[in-house]
PDB file of C-alpha atoms in Angstrom:
ATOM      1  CA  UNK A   1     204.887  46.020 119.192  1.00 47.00           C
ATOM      2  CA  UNK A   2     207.868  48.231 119.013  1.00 49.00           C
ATOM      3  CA  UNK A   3     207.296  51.919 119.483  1.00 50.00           C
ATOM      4  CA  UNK A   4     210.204  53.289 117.504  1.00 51.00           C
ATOM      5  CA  UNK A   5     211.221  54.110 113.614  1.00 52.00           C
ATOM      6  CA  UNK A   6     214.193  55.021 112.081  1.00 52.00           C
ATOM      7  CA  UNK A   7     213.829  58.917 111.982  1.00 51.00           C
ATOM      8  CA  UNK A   8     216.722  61.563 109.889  1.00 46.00           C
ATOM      9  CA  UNK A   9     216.897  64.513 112.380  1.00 66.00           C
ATOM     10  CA  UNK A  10     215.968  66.665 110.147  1.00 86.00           C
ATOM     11  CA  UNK A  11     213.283  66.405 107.460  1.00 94.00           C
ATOM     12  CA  UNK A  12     213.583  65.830 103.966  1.00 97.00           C
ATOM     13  CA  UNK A  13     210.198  66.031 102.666  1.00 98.00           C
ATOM     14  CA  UNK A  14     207.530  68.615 103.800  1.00 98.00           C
ATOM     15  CA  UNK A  15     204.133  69.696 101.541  1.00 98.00           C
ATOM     16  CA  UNK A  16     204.317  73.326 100.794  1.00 98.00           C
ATOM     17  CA  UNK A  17     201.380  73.870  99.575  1.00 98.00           C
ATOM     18  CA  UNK A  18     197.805  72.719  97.307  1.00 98.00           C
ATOM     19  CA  UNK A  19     196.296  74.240  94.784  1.00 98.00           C
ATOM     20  CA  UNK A  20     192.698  73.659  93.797  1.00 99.00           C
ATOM     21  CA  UNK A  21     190.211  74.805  91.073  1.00 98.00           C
ATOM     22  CA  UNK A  22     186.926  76.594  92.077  1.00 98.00           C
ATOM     23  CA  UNK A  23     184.126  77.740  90.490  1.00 98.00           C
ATOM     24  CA  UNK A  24     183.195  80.521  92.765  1.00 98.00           C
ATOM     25  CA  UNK A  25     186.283  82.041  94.283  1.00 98.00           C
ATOM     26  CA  UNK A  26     184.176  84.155  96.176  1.00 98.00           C
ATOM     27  CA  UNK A  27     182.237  82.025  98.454  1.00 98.00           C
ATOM     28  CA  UNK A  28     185.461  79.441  98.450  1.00 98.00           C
ATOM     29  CA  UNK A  29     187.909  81.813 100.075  1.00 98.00           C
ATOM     30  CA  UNK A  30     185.413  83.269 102.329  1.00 98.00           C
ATOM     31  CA  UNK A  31     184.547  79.431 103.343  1.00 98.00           C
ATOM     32  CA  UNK A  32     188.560  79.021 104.239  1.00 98.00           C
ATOM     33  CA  UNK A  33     189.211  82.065 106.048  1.00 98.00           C
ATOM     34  CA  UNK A  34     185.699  82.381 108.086  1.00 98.00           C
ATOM     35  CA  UNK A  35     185.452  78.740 108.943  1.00 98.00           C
ATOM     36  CA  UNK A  36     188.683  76.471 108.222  1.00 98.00           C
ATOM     37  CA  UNK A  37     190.841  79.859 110.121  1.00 98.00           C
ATOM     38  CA  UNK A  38     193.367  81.038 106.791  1.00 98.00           C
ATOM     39  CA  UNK A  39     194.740  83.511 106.589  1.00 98.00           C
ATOM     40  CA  UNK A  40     194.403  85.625 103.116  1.00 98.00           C
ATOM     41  CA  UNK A  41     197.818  86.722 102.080  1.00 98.00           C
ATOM     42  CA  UNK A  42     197.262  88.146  98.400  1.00 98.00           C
ATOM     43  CA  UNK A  43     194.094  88.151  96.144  1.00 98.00           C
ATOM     44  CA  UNK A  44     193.138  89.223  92.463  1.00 97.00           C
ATOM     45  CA  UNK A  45     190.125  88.776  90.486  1.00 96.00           C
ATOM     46  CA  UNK A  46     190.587  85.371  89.599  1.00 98.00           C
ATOM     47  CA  UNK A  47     193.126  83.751  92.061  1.00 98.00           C
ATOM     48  CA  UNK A  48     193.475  83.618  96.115  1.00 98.00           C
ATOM     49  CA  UNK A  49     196.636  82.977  97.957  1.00 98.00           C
ATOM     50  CA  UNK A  50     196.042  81.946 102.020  1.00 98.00           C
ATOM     51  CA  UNK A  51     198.195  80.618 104.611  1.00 98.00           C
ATOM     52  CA  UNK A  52     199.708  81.407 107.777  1.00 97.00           C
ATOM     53  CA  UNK A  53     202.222  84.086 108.547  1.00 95.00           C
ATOM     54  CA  UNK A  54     204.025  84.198 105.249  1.00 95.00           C
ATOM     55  CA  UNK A  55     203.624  81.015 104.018  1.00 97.00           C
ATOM     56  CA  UNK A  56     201.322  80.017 101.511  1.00 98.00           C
ATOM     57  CA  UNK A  57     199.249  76.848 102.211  1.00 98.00           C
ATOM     58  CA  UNK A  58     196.002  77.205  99.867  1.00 98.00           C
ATOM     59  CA  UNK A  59     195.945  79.038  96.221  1.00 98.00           C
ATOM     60  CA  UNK A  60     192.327  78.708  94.840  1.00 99.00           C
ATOM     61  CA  UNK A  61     192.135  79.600  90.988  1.00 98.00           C
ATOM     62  CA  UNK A  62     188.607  80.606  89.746  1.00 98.00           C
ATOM     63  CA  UNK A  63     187.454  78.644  86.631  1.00 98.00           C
ATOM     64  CA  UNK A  64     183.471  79.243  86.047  1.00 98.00           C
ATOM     65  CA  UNK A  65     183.489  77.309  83.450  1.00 98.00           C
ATOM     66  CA  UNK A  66     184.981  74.169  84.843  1.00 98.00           C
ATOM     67  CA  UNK A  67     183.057  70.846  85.003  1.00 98.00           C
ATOM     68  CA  UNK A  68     182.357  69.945  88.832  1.00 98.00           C
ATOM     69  CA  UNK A  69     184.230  67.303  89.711  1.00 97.00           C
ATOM     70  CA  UNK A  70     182.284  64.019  91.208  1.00 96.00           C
ATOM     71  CA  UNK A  71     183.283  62.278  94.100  1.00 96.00           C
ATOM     72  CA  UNK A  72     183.906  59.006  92.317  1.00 97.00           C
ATOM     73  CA  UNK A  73     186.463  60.638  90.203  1.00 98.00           C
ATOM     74  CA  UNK A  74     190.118  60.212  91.340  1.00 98.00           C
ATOM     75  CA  UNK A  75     191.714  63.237  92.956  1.00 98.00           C
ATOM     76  CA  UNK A  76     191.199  65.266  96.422  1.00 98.00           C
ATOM     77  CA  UNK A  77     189.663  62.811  99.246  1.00 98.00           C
ATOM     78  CA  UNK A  78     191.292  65.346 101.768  1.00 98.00           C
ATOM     79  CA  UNK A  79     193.644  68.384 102.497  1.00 98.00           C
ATOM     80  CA  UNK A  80     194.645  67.540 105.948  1.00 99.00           C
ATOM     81  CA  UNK A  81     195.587  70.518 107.696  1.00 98.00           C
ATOM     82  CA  UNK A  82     198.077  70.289 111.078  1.00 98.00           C
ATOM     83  CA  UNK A  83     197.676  72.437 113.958  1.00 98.00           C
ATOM     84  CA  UNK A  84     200.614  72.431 116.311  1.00 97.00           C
ATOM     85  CA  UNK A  85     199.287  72.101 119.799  1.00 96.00           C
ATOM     86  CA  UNK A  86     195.972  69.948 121.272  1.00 98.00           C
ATOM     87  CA  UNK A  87     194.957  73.497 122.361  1.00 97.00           C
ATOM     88  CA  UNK A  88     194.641  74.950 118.816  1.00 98.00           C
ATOM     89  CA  UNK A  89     192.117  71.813 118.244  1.00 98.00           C
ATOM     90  CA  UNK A  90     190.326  72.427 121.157  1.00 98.00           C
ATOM     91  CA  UNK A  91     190.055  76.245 120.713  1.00 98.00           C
ATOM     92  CA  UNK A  92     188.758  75.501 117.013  1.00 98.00           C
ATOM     93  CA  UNK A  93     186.598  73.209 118.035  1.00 98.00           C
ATOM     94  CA  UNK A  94     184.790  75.191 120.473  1.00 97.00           C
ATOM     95  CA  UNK A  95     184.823  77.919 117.633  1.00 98.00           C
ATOM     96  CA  UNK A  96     182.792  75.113 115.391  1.00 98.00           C
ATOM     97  CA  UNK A  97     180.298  74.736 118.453  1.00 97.00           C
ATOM     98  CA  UNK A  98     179.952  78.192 118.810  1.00 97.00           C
ATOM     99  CA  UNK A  99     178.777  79.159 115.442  1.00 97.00           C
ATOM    100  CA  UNK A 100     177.226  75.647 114.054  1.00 98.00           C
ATOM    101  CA  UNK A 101     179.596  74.958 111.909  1.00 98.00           C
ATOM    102  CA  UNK A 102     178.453  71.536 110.271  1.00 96.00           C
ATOM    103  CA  UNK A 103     181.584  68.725 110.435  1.00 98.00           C
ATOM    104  CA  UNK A 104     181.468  65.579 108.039  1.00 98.00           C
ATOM    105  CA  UNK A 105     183.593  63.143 110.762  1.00 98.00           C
ATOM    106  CA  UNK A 106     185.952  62.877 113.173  1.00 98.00           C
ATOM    107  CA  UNK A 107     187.721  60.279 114.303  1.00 98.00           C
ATOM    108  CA  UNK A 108     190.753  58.755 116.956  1.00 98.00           C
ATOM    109  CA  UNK A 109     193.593  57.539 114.302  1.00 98.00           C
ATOM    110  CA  UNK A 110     195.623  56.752 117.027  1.00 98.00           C
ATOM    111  CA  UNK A 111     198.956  58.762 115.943  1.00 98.00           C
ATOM    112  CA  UNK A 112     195.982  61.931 115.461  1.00 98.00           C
ATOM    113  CA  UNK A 113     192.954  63.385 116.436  1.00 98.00           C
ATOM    114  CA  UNK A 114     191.321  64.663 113.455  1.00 98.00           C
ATOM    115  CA  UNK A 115     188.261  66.806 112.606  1.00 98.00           C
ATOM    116  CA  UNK A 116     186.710  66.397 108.973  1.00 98.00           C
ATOM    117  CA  UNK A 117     185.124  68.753 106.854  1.00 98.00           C
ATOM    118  CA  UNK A 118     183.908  69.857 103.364  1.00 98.00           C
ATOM    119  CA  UNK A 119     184.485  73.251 102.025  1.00 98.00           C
ATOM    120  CA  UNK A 120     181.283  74.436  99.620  1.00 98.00           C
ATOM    121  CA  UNK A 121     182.472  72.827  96.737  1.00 98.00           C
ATOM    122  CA  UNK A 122     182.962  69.684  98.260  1.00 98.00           C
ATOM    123  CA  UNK A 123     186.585  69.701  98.626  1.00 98.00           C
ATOM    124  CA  UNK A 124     187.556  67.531 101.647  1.00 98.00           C
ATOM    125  CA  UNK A 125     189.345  69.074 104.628  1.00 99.00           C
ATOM    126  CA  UNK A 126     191.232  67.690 107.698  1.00 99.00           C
ATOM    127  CA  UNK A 127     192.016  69.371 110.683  1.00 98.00           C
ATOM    128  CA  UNK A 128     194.457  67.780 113.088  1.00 98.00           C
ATOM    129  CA  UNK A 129     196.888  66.889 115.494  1.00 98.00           C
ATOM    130  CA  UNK A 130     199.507  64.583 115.970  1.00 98.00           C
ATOM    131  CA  UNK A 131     199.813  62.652 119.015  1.00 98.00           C
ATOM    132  CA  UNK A 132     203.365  62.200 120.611  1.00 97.00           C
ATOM    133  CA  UNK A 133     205.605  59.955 118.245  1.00 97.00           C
ATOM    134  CA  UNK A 134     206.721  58.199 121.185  1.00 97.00           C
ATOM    135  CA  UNK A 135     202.975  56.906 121.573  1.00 97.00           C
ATOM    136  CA  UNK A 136     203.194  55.944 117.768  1.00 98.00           C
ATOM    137  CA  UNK A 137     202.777  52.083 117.537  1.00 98.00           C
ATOM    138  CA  UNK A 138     205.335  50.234 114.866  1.00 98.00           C
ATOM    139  CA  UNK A 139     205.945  46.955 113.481  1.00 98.00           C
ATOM    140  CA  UNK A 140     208.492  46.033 110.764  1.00 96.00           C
ATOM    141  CA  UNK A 141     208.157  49.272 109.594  1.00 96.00           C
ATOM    142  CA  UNK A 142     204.551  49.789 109.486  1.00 98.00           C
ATOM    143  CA  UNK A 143     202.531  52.181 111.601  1.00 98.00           C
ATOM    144  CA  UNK A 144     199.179  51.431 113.764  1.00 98.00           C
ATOM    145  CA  UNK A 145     196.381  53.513 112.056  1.00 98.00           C
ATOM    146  CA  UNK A 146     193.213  53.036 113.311  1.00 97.00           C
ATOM    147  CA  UNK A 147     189.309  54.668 112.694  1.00 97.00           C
ATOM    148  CA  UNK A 148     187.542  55.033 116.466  1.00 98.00           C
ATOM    149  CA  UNK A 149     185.337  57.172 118.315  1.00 98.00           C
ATOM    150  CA  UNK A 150     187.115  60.708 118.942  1.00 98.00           C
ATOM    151  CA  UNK A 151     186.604  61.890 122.548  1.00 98.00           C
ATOM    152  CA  UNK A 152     185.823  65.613 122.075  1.00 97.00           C
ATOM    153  CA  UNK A 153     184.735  66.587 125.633  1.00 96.00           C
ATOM    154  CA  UNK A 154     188.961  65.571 126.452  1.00 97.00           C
ATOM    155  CA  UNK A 155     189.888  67.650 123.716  1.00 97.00           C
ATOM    156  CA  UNK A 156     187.697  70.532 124.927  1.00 96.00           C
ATOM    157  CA  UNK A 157     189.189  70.386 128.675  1.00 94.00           C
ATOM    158  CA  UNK A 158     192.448  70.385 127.080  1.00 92.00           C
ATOM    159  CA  UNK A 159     191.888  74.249 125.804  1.00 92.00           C
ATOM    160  CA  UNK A 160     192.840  77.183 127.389  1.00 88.00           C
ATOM    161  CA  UNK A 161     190.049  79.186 126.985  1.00 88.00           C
ATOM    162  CA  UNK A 162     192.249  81.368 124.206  1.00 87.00           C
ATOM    163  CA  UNK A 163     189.518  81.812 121.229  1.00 94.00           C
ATOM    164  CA  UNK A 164     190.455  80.633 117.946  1.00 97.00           C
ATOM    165  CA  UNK A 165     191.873  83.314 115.837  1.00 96.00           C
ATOM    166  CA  UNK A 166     192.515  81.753 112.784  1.00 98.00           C
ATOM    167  CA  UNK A 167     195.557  79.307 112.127  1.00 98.00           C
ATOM    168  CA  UNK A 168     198.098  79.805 114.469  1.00 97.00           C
ATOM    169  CA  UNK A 169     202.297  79.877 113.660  1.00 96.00           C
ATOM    170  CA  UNK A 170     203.775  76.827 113.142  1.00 97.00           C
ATOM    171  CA  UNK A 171     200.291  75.231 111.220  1.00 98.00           C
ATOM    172  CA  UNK A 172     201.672  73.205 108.022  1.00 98.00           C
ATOM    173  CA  UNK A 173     199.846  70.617 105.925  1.00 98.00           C
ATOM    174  CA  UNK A 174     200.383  67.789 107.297  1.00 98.00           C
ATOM    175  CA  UNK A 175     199.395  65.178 104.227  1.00 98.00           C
ATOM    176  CA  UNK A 176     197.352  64.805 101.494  1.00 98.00           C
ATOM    177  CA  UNK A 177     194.699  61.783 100.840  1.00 98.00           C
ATOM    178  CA  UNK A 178     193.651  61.265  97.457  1.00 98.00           C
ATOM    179  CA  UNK A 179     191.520  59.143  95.804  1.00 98.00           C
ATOM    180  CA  UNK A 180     192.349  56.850  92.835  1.00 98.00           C
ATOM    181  CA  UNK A 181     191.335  54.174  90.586  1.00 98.00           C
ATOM    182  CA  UNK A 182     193.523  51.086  91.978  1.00 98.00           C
ATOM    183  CA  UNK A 183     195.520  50.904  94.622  1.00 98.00           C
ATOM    184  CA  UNK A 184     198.512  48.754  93.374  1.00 98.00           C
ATOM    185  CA  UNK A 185     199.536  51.309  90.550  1.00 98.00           C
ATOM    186  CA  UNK A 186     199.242  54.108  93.187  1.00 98.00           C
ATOM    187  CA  UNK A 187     201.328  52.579  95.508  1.00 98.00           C
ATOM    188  CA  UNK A 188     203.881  51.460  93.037  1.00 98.00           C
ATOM    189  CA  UNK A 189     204.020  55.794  91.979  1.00 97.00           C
ATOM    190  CA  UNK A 190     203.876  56.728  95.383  1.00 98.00           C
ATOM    191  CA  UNK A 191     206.950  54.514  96.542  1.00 97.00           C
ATOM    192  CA  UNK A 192     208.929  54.412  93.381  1.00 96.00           C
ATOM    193  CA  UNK A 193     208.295  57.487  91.439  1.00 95.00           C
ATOM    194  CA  UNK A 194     208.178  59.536  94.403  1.00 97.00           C
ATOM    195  CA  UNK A 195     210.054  57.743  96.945  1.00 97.00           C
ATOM    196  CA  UNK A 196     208.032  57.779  99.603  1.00 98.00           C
ATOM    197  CA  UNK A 197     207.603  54.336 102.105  1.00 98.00           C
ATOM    198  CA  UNK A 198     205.112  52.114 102.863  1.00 98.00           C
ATOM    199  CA  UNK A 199     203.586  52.647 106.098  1.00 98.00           C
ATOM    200  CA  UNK A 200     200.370  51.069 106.627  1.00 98.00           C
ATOM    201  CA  UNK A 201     198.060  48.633 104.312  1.00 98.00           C
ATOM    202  CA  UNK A 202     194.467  49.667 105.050  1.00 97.00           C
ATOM    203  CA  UNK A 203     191.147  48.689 103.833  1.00 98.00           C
ATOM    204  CA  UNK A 204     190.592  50.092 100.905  1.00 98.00           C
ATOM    205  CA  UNK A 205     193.770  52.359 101.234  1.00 98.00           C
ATOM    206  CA  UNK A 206     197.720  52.336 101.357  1.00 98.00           C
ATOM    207  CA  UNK A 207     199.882  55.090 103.310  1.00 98.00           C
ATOM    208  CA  UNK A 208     203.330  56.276 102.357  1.00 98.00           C
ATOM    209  CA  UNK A 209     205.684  58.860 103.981  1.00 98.00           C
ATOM    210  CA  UNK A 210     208.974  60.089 104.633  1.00 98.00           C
ATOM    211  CA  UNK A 211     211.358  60.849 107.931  1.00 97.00           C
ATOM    212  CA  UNK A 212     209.401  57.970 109.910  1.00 97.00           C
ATOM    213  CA  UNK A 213     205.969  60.014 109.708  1.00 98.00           C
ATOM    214  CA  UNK A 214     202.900  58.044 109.967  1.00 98.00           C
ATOM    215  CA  UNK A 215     202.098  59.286 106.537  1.00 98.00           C
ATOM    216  CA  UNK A 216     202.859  62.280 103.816  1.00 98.00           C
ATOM    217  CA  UNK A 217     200.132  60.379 101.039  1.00 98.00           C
ATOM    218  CA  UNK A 218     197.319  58.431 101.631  1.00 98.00           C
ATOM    219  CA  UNK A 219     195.506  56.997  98.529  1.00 98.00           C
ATOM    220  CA  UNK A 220     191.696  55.240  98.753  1.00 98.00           C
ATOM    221  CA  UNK A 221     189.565  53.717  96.461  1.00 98.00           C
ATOM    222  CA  UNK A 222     186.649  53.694  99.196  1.00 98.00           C
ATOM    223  CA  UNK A 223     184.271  56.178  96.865  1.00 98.00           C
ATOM    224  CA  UNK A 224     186.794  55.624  93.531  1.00 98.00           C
ATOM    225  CA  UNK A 225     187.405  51.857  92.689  1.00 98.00           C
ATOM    226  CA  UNK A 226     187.395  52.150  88.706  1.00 98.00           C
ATOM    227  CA  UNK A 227     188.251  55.421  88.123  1.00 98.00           C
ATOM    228  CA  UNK A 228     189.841  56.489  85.082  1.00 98.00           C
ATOM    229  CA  UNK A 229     192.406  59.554  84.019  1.00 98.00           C
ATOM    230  CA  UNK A 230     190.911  62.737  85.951  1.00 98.00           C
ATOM    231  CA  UNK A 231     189.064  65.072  82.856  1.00 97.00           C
ATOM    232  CA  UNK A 232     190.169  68.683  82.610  1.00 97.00           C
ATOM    233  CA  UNK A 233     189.358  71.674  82.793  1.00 97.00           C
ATOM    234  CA  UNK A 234     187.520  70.173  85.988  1.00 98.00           C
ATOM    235  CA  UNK A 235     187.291  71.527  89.725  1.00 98.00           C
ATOM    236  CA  UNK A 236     189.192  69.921  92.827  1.00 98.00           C
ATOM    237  CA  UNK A 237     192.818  69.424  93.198  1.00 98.00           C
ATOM    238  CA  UNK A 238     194.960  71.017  90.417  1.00 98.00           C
ATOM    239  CA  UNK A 239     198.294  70.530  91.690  1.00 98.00           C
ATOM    240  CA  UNK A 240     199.840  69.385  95.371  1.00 98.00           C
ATOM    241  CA  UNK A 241     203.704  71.211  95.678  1.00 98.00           C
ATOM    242  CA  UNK A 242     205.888  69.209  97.587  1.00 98.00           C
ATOM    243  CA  UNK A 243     209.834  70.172  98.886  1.00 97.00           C
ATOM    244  CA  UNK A 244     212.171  67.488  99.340  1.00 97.00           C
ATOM    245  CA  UNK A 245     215.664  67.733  99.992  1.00 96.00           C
ATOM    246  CA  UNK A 246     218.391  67.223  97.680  1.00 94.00           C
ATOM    247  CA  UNK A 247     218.760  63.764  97.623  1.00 95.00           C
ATOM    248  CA  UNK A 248     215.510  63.207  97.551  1.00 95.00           C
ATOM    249  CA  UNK A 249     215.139  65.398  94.517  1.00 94.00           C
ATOM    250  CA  UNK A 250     217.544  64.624  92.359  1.00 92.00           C
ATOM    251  CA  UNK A 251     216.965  60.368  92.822  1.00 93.00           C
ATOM    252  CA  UNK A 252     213.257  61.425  91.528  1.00 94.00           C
ATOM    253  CA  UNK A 253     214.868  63.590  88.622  1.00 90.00           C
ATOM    254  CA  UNK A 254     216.727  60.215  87.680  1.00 88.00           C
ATOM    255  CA  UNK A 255     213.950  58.258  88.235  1.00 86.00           C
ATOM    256  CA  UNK A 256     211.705  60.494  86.207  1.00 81.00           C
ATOM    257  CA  UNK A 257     213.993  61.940  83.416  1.00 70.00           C
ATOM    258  CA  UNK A 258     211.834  65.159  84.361  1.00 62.00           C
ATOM    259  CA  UNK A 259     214.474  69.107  84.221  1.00 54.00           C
ATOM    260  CA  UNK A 260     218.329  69.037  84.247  1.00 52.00           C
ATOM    261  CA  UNK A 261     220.235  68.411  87.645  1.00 54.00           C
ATOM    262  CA  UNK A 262     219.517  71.451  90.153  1.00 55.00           C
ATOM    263  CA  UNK A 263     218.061  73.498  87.685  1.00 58.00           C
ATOM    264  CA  UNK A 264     214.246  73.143  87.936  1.00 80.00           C
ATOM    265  CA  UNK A 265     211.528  71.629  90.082  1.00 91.00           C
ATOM    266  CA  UNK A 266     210.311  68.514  88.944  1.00 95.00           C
ATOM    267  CA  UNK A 267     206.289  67.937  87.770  1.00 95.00           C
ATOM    268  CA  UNK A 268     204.877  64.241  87.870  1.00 96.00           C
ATOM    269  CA  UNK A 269     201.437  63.152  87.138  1.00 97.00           C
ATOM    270  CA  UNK A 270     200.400  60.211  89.035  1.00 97.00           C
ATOM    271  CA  UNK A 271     198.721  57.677  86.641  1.00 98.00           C
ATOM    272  CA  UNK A 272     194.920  59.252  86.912  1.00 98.00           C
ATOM    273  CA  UNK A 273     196.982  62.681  86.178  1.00 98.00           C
ATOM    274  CA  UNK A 274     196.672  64.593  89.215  1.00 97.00           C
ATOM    275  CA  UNK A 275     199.601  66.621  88.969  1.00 97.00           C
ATOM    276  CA  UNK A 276     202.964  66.809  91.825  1.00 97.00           C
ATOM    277  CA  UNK A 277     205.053  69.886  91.854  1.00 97.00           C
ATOM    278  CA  UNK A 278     208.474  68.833  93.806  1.00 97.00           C
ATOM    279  CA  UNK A 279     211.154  71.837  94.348  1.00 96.00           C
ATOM    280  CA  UNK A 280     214.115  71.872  96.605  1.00 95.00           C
ATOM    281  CA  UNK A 281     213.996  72.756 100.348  1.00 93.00           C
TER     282      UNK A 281
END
């Protein structure tokens, strides 16, 4: 197997930021900043901003009224979160130990290590790392992705004894996973609406990415086979805003007929309507 893929130096397609609908703000925010590590940044009576440093990762927007969302609807499988260094895993993972906090998975993915959670709503969450690229496994273009035992007493050692502090600099989102209906019309959004690539063919699930990353998008119909269009006013994911470079964003403006050249960002609805919000690096 070759260990190499075509990478731009630098990237042209990064996920700013995801915004999800809550019934209780409340006892959502407090769930992302006392457990998950955000940071809150700005907060009104209905709405929550949190991030890291200055950038905004997370807005929550309180809806009381909003149907709950099942799992076997299309939409948010996963907000995967992406700490920079195996020490910021271990240090939150010693946090979790510390004060019970209950985790849903974890797993070995081969290119990550990756924690799994649910926030109280049951919004998935990711927390992970990235192994070296240079350990990444590829073939004609597609990435080794694999589901195995995670070996948490090696991540453990790896820490530094520094005690988790909440998301350090440099944390991004690393990719979303969603769940929808079919996998061939996701794929064929993913890859020609948005532009993304084919990276792995999964069970039950296609990746996609940019820049030679093992994936941006991952789409599943593990709890979701069937689905139909998503039913609003509902909770879960509302809207995932992506950047992409120039290039990038004006071939989807084409593609799309969506806002004049370099005048607006451009909003897609994949075809179970969970909405994209693509601006301009």
């Amino acid at each position: 197997m070759s260990t190499a893929v075509n990478v731009k130096t630098l990237p042209t397609l990064a996920i700013q930021s995801v915004t999800l609908t809550v019934n209780d703000l409340a006892r959502v925010a407090d769930y992302y900043q006392q457990v998950i590590g955000l940071h809150l940044l700005k907060r009104d009576s209905t709405s929550a901003l949190l991030g890291c440093g200055d950038h905004v990762m997370l807005e929550l927007r309180e809806d009381r009224h909003a149907r709950r969302s099942s799992h076997r609807e299309a939409g948010l499988f996963h907000t995967a979160f992406l700490l920079p260094d195996r020490k910021d895993l271990a240090s939150w993972l010693q946090f979790a130990a510390d004060q019970s906090i209950r985790l849903v998975g974890m797993a070995d993915h081969d290119v990550s290590e990756a924690l799994y959670l649910a926030d109280p709503e049951g919004n998935g969450i990711e927390l992970y790392i990235d192994r070296p690229r240079s350990r990444w496994q590829w073939n004609q273009g597609h990435v080794f992705l694999k589901t195995e035992h995670l070996d948490v007493d090696d991540i453990l050692k790896a820490g530094d004894g520094r005690k988790w502090a909440g998301f350090p600099a440099g944390s991004t989102i690393g990719h979303m996973h969603l769940q929808v209906g079919e996998l061939s019309p996701a794929e064929t959004f993913y890859r020609d609406v948005l532009g993304l690539d084919v990276t792995c063919y999964y069970p039950g699930a296609v990746f996609l990415s940019a820049d030679g990353y093992h994936h941006h998008v991952g789409a599943n119909i593990w709890n979701s086979v069937g689905a139909g269009m998503r039913k609003y006013p509902s909770t879960g994911l509302a809207c995932v805003q992506m950047r992409m470079n120039a290039q990038r964003l004006e071939a989807i403006r084409q593609r799309s007929s969506s806002g004049a050249a370099g005048t607006s960002d451009v909003i897609l609805h994949d075809p179970w309507g969970t909405q994209f919000q693509v601006s301009a690096m």
